[in-house]
Coordinates of N, CA, C and O in Angstrom, one line a residue:
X1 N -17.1 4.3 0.7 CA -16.8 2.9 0.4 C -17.8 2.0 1.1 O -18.1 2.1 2.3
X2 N -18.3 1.2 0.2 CA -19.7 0.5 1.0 C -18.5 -0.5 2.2 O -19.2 -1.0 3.1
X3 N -17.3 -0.7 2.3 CA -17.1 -2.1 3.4 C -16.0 -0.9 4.3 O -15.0 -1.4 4.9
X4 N -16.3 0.2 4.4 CA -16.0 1.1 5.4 C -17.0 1.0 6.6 O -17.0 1.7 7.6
X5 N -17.7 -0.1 6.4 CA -18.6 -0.5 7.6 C -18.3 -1.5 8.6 O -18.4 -1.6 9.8
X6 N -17.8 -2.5 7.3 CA -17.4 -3.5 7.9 C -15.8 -3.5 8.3 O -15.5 -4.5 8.9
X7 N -15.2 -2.9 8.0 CA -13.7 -2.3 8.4 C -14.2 -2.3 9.7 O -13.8 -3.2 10.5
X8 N -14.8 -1.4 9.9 CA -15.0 -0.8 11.3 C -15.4 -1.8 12.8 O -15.0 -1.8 14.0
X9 N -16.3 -2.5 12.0 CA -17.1 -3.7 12.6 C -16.0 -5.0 12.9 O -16.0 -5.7 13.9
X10 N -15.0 -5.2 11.9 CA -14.1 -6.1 12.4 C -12.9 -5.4 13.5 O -12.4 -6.1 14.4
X11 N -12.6 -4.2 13.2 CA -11.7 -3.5 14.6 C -12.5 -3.6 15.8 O -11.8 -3.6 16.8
X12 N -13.6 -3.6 16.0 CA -14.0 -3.4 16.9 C -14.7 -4.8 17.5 O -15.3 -4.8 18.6
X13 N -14.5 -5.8 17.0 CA -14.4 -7.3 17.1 C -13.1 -8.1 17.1 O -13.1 -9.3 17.4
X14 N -11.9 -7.6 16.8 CA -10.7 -7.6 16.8 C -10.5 -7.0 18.4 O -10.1 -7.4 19.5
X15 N -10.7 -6.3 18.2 CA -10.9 -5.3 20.0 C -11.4 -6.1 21.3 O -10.9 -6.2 22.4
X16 N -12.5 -6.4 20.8 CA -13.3 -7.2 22.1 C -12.7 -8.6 22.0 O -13.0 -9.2 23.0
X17 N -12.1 -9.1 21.1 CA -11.7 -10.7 21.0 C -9.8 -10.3 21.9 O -9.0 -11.1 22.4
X18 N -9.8 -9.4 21.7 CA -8.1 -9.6 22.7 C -7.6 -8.3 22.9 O -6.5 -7.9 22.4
X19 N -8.5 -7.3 23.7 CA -8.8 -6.4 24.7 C -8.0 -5.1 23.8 O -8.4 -3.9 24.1
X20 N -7.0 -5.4 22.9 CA -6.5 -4.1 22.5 C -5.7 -4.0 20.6 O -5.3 -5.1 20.1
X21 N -5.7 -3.4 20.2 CA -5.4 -3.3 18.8 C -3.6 -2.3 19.5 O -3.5 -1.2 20.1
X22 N -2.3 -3.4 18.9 CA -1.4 -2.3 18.9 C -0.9 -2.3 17.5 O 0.2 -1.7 17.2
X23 N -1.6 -2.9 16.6 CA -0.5 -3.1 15.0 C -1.4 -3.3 14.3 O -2.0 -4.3 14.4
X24 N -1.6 -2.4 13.3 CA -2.7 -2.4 12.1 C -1.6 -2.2 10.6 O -0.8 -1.3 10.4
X25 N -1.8 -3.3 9.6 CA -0.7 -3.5 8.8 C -1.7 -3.0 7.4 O -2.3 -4.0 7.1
X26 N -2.0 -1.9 6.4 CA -3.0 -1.7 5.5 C -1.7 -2.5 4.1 O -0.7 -1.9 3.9
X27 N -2.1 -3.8 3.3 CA -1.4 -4.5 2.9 C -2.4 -4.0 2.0 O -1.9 -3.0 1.5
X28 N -3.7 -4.3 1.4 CA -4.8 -4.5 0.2 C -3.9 -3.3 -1.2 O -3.6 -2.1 -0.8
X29 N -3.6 -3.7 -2.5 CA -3.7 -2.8 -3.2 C -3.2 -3.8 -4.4 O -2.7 -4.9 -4.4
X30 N -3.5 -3.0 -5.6 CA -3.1 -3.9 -7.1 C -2.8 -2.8 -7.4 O -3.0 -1.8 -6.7
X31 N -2.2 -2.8 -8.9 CA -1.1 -2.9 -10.0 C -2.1 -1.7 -10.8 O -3.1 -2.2 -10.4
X32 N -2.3 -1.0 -11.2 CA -3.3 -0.7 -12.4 C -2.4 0.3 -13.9 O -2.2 1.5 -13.9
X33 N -2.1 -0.4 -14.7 CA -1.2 -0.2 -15.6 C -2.3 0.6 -16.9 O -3.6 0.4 -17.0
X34 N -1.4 1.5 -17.8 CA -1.8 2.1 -18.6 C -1.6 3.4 -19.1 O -0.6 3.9 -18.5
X35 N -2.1 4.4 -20.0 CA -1.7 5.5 -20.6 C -3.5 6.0 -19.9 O -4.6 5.5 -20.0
X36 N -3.0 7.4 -19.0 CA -4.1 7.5 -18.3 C -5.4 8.2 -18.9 O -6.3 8.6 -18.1
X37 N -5.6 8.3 -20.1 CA -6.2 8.2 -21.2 C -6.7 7.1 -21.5 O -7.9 7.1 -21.6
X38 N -6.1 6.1 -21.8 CA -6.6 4.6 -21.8 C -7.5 3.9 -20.6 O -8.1 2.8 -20.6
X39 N -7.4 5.0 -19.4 CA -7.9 4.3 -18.2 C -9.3 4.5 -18.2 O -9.6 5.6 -18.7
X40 N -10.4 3.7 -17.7 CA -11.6 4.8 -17.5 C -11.9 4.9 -16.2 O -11.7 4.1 -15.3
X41 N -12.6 6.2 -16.1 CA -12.9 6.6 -15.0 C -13.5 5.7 -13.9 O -13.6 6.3 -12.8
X42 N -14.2 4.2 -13.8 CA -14.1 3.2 -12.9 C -13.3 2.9 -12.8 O -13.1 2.6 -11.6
X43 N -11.8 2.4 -13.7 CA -10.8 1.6 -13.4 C -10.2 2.9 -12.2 O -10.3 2.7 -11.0
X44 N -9.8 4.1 -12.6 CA -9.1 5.1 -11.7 C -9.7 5.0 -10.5 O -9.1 4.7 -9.4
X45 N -11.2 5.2 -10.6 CA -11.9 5.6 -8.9 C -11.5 4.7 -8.3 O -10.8 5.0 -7.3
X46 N -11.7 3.1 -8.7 CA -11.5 1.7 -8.5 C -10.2 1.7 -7.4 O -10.2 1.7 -6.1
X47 N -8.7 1.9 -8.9 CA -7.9 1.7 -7.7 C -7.6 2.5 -6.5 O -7.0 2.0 -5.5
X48 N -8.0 3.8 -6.7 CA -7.6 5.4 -5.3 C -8.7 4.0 -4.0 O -8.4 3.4 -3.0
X49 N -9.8 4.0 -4.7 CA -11.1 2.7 -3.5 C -10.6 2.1 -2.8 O -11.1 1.9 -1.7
X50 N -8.7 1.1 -3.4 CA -9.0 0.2 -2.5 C -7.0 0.6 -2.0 O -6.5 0.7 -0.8
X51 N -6.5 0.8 -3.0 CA -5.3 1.6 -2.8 C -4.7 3.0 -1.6 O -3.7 3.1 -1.0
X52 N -5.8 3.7 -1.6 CA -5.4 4.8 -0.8 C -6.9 4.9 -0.1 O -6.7 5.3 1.1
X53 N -8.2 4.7 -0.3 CA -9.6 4.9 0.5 C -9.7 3.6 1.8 O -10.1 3.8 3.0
X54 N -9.2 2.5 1.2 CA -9.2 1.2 2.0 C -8.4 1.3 2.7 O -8.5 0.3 3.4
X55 N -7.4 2.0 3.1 CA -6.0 2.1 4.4 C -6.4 3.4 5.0 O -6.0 3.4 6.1
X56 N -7.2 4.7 4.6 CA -7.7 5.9 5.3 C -8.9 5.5 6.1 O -9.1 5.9 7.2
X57 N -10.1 4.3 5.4 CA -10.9 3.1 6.5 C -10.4 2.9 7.6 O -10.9 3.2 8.7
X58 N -9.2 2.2 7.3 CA -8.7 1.3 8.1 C -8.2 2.3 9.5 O -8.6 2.4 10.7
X59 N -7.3 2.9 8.6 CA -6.8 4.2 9.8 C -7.9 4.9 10.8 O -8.0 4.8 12.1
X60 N -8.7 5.5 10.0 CA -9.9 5.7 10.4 C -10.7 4.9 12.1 O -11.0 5.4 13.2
X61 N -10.8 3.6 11.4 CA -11.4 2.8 12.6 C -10.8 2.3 13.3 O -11.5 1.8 14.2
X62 N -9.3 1.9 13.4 CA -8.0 1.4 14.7 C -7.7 2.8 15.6 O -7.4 2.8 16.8
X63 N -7.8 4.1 14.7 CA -7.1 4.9 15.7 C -8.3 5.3 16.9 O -7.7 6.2 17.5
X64 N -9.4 5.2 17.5 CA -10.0 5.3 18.6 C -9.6 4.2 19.6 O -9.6 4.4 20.8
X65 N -9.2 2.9 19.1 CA -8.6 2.3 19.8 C -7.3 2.7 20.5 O -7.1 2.9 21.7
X66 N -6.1 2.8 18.9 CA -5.0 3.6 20.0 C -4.9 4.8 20.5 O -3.8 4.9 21.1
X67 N -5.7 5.8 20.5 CA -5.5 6.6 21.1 C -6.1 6.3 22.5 O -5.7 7.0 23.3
X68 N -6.8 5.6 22.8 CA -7.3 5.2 24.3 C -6.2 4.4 25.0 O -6.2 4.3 26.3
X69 N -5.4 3.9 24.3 CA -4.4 3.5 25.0 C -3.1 4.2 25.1 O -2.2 3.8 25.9
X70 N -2.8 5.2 24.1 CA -1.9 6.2 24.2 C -0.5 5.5 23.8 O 0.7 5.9 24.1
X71 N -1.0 4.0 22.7 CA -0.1 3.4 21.8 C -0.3 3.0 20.5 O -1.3 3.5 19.9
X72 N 0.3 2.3 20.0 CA -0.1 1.8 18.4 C 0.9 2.0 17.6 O 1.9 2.7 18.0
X73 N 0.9 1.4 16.5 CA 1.7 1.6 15.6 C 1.0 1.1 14.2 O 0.5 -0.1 14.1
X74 N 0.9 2.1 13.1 CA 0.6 1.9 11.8 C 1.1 1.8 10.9 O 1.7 2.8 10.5
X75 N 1.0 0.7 10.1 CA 1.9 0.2 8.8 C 1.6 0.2 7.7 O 1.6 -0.9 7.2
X76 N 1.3 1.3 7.0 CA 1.1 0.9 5.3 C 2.2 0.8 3.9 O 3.1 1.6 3.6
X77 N 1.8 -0.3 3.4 CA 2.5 -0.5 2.6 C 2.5 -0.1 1.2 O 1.7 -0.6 0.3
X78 N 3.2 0.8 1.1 CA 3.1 1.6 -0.3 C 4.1 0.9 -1.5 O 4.0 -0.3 -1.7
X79 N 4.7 1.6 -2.2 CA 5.5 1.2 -3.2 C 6.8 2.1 -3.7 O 6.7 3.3 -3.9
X80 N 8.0 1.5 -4.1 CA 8.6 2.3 -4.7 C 8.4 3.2 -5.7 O 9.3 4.0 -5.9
X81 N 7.4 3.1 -6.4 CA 6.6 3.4 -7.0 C 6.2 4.8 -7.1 O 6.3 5.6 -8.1
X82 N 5.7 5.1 -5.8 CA 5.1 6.1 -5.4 C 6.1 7.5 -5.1 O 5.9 8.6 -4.6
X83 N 7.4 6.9 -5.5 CA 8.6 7.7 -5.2 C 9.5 7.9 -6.9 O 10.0 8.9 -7.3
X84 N 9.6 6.9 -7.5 CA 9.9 6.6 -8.6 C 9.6 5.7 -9.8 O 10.1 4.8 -10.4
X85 N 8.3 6.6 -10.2 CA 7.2 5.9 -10.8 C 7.9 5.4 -12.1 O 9.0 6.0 -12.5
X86 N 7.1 4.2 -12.9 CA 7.6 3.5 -14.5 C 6.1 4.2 -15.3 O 5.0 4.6 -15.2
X87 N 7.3 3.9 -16.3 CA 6.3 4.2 -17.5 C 5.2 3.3 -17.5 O 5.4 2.2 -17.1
X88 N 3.7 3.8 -18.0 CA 2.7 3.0 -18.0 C 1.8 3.2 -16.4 O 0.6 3.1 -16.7
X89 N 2.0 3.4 -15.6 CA 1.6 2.9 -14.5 C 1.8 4.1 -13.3 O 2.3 4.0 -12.2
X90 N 0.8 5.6 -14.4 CA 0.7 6.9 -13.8 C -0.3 6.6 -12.7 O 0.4 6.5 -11.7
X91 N -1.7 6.2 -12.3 CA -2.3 5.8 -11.8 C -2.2 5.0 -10.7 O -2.9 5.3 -9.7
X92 N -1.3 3.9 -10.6 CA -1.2 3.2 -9.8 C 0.5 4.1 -9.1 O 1.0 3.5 -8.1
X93 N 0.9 4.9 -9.3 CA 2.1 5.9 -8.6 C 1.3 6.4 -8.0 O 1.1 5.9 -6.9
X94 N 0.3 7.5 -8.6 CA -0.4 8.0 -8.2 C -1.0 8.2 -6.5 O -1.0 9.1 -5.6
X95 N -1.6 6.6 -6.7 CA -2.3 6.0 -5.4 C -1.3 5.9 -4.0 O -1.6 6.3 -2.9
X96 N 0.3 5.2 -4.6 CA 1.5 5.0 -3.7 C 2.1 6.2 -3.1 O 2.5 6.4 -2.0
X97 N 2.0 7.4 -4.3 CA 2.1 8.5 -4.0 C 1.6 9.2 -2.9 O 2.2 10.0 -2.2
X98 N 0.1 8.9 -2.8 CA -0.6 9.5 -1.8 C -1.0 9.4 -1.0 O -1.6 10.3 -0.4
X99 N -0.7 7.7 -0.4 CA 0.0 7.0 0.5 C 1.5 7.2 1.5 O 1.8 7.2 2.7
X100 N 2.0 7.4 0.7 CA 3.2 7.9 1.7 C 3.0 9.6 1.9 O 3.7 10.2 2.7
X101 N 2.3 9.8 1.4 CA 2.1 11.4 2.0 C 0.5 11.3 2.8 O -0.5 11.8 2.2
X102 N 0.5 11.1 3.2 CA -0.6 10.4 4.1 C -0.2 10.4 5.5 O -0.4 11.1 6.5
X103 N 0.8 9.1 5.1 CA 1.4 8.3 6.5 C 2.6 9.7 6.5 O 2.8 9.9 7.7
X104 N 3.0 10.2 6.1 CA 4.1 11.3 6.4 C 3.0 12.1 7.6 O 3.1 11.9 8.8
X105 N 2.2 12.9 7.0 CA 1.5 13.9 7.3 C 0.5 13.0 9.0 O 0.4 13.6 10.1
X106 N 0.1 11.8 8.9 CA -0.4 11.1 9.9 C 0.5 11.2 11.3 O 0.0 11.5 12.4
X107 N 2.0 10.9 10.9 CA 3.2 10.1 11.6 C 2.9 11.3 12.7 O 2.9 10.9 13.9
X108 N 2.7 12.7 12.4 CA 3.0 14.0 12.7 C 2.0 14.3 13.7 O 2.2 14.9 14.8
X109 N 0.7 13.8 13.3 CA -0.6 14.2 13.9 C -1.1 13.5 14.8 O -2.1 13.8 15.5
X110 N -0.1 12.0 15.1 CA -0.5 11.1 16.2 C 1.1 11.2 16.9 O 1.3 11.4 18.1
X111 N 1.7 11.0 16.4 CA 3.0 11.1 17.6 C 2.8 11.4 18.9 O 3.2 10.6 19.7
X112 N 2.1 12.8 19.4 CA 2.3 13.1 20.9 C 0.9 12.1 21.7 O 0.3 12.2 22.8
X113 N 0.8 11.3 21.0 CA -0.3 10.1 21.3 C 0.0 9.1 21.5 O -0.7 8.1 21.8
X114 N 1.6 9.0 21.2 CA 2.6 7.5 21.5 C 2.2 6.5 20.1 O 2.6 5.3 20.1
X115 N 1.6 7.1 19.2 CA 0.8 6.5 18.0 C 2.3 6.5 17.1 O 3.0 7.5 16.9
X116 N 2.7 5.2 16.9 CA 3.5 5.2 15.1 C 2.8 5.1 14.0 O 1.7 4.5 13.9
X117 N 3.3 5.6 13.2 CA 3.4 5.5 11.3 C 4.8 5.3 10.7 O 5.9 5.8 10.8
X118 N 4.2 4.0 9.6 CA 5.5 4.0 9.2 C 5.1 3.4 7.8 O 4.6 2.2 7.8
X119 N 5.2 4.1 6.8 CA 5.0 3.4 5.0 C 6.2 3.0 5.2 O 7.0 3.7 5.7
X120 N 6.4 1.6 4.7 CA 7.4 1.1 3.6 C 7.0 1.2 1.8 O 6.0 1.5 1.1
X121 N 7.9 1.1 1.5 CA 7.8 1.6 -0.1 C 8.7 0.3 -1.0 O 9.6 0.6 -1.7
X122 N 8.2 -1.2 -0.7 CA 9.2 -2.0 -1.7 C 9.4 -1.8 -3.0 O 8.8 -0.9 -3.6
X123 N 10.5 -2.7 -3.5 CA 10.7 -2.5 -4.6 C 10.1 -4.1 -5.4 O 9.3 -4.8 -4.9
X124 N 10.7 -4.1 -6.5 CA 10.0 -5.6 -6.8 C 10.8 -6.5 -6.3 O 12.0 -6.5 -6.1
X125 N 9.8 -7.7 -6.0 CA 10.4 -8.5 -5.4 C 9.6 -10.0 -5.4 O 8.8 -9.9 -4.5
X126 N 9.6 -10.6 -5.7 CA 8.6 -11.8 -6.0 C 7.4 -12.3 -5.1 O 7.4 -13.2 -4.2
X127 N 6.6 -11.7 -5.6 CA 5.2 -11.8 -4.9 C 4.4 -12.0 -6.2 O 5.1 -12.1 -7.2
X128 N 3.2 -12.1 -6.4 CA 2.2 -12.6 -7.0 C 1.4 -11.1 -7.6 O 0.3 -10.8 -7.9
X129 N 2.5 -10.6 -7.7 CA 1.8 -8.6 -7.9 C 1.4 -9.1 -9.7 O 0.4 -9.0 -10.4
X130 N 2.8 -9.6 -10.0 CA 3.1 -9.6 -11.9 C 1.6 -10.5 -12.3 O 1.5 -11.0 -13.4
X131 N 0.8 -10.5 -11.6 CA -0.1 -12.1 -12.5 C -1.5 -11.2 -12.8 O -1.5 -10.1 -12.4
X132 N -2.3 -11.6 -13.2 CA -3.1 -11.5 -13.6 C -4.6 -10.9 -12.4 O -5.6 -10.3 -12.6
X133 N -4.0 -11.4 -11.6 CA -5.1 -11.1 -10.2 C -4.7 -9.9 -9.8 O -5.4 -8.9 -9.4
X134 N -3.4 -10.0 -9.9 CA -3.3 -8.0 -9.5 C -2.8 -7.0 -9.9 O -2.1 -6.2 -9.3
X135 N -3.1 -7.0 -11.2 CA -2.6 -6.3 -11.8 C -3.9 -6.1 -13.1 O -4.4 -7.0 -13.9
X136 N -4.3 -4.8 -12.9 CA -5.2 -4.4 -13.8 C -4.6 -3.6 -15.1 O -4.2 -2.5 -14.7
X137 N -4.5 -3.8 -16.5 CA -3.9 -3.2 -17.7 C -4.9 -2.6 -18.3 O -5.7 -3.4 -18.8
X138 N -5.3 -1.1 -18.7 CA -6.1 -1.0 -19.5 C -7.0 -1.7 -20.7 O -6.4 -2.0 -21.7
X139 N -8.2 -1.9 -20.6 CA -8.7 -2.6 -22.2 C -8.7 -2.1 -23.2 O -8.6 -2.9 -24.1
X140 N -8.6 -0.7 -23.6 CA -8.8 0.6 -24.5 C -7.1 0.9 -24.8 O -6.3 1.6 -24.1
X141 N -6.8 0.2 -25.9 CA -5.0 0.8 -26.4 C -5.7 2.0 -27.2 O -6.8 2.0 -27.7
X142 N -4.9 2.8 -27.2 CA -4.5 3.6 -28.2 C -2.8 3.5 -29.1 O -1.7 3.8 -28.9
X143 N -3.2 3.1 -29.7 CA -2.0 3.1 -30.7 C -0.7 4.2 -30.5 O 0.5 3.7 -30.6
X144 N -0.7 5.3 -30.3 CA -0.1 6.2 -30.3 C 1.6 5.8 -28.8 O 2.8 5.9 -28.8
X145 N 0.2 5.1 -27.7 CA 1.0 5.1 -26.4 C 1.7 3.3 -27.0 O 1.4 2.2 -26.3
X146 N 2.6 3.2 -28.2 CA 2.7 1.8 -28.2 C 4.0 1.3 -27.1 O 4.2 0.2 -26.7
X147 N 4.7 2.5 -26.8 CA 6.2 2.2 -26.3 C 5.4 2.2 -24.9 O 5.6 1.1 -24.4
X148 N 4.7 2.9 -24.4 CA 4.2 2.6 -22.9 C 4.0 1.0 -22.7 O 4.5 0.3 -21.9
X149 N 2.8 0.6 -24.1 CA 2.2 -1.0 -23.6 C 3.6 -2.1 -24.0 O 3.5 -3.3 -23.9
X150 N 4.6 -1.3 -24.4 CA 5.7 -2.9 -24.4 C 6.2 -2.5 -23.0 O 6.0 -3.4 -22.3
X151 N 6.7 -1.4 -22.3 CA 6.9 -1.0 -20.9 C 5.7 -2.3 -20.1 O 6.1 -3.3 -19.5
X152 N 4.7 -2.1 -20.4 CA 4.1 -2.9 -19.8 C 3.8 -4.5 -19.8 O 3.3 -5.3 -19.1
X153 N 4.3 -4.5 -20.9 CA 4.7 -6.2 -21.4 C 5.5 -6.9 -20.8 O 5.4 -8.0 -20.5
X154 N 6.8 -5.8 -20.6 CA 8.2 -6.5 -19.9 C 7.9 -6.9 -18.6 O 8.2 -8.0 -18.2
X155 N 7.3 -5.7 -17.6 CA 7.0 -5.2 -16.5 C 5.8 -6.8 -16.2 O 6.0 -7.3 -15.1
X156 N 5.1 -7.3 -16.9 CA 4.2 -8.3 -17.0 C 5.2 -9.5 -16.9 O 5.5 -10.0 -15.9
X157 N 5.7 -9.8 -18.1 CA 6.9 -10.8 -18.3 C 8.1 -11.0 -16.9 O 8.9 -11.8 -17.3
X158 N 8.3 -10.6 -15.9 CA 9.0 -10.3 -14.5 C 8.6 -11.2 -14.2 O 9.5 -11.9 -13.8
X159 N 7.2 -11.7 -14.2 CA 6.9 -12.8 -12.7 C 7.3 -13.3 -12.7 O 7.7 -13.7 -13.8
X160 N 7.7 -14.1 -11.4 CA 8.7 -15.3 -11.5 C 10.1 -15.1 -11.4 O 10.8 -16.1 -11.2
X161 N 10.6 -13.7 -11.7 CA 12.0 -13.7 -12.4 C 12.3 -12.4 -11.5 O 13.4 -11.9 -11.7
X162 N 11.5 -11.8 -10.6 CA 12.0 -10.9 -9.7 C 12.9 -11.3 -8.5 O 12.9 -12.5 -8.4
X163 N 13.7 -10.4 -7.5 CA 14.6 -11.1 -6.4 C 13.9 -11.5 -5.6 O 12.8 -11.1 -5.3
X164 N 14.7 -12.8 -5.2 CA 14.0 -13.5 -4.0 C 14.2 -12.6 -2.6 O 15.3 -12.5 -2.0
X165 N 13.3 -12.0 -2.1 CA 14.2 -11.3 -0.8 C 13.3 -12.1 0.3 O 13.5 -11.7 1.4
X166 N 12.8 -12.8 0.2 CA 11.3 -13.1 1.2 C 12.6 -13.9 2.8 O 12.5 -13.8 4.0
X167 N 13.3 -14.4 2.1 CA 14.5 -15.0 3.5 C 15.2 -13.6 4.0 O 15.2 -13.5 5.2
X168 N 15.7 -12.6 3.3 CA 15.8 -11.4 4.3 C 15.0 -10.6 4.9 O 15.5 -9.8 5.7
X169 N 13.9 -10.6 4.6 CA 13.0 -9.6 4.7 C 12.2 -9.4 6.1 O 11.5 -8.5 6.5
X170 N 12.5 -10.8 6.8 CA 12.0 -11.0 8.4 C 13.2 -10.1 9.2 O 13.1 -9.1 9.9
X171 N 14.3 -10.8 8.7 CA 15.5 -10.1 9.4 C 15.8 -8.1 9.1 O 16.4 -7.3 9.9
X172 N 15.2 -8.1 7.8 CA 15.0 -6.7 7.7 C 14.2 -5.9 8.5 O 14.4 -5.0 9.2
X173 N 13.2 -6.5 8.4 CA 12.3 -5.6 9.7 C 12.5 -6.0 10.7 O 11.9 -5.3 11.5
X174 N 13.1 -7.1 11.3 CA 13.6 -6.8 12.5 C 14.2 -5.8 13.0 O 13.9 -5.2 14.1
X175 N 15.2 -5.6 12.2 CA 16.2 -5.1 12.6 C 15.4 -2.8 12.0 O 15.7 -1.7 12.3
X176 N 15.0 -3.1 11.6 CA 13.9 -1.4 11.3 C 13.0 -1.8 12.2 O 12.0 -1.1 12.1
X177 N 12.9 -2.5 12.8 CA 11.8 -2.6 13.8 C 12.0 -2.2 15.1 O 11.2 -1.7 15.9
X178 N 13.7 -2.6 15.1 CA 14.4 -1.7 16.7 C 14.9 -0.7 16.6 O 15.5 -0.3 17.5
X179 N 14.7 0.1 15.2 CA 14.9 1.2 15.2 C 14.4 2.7 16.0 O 13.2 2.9 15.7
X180 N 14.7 3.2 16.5 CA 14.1 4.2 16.9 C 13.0 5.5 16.2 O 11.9 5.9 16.6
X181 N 13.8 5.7 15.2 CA 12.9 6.7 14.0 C 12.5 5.7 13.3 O 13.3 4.8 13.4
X182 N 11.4 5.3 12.6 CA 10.4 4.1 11.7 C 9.5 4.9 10.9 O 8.4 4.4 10.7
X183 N 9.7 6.4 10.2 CA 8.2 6.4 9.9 C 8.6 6.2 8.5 O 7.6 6.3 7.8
X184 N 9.9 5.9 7.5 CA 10.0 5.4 6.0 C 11.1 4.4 5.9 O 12.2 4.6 6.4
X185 N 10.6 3.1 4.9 CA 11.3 2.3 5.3 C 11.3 1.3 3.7 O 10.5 0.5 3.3
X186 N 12.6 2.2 3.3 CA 12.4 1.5 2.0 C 13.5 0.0 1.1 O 14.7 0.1 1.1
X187 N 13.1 -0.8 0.7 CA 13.8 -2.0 0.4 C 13.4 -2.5 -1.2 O 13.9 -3.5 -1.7

């Protein structure tokens, strides 16, 4: 990834600006909808790039910090998705999928290092996912997949109209945040 450089370059300026990294949150990912035939091989590489490459970055260049301190805690945010994928939107499961099997397999391999992992996996919920900035749809229909692209019509048609959770959602992770076990944490 060409900004696997600068990933690195801002933890490590993140570091010297306030002596320690204990909470690294990997938030970056979009939508990428389609019949995976319809997709091309840039859109796919594209999203695993920023979806599942850009949080293994990330991981990558915080954990020398926490293991020098023999703390930390890591947060990526996956999707329900990645557990209970929709039609249209093999690709973008895909990515969520292999994210929480990541942070599973991670949670495991830093633990005796005082290191956390913890994927959450939301569900929908009104954020700016449905619009046009993040959410990539194939250009190339095939006729055949027509019941997929109304799946994805409807799935489009949401914004705006998904639950408000954003007033519980501080109090939610609070309250999984005093939890003792944290490594899946789904809403």
């Amino acid at each position: 990834m060409k900004n696997s450089a600068s990933i690195a370059q801002s933890m490590e300026l993140a570091y010297e600006h306030f002596g320690q990294i204990d909470v690294a949150v990997n938030n970056a990912g979009y939508g990428i909808g389609g019949a995976i035939e319809e997709l091309s091989e840039q859109d796919i590489l594209a999203s695993f790039e920023v979806n599942v490459f850009g949080s293994i970055y990330v991981i990558q260049s915080v954990l020398p910090y926490m293991r020098k301190k023999r703390y930390g805690h890591i947060i990526n945010i996956s999707s329900i998705a990645g557990l209970a994928p929709h039609t249209g939107w093999s690709i973008y499961a895909a990515t969520k999928s292999a994210l929480i099997g990541l942070s599973d397999a991670l949670a495991q391999d830093v633990k005796s290092m005082g290191i956390h992992v913890t994927v959450v996996a939301p569900g929908g919920f009104r954020t700016e996912f449905n619009t046009a900035e993040s959410l990539v749809v194939a250009d190339h229909k095939i006729a055949d997949y027509f019941s997929l692209h109304d799946e994805i019509k409807k799935f489009e048609a949401k914004h705006g109209k998904q639950l408000v959770i954003q007033k519980k959602l501080p109090k939610f992770l609070s309250s999984w945040w005093n939890r003792t076990t944290r490594q899946l944490a789904y809403f």
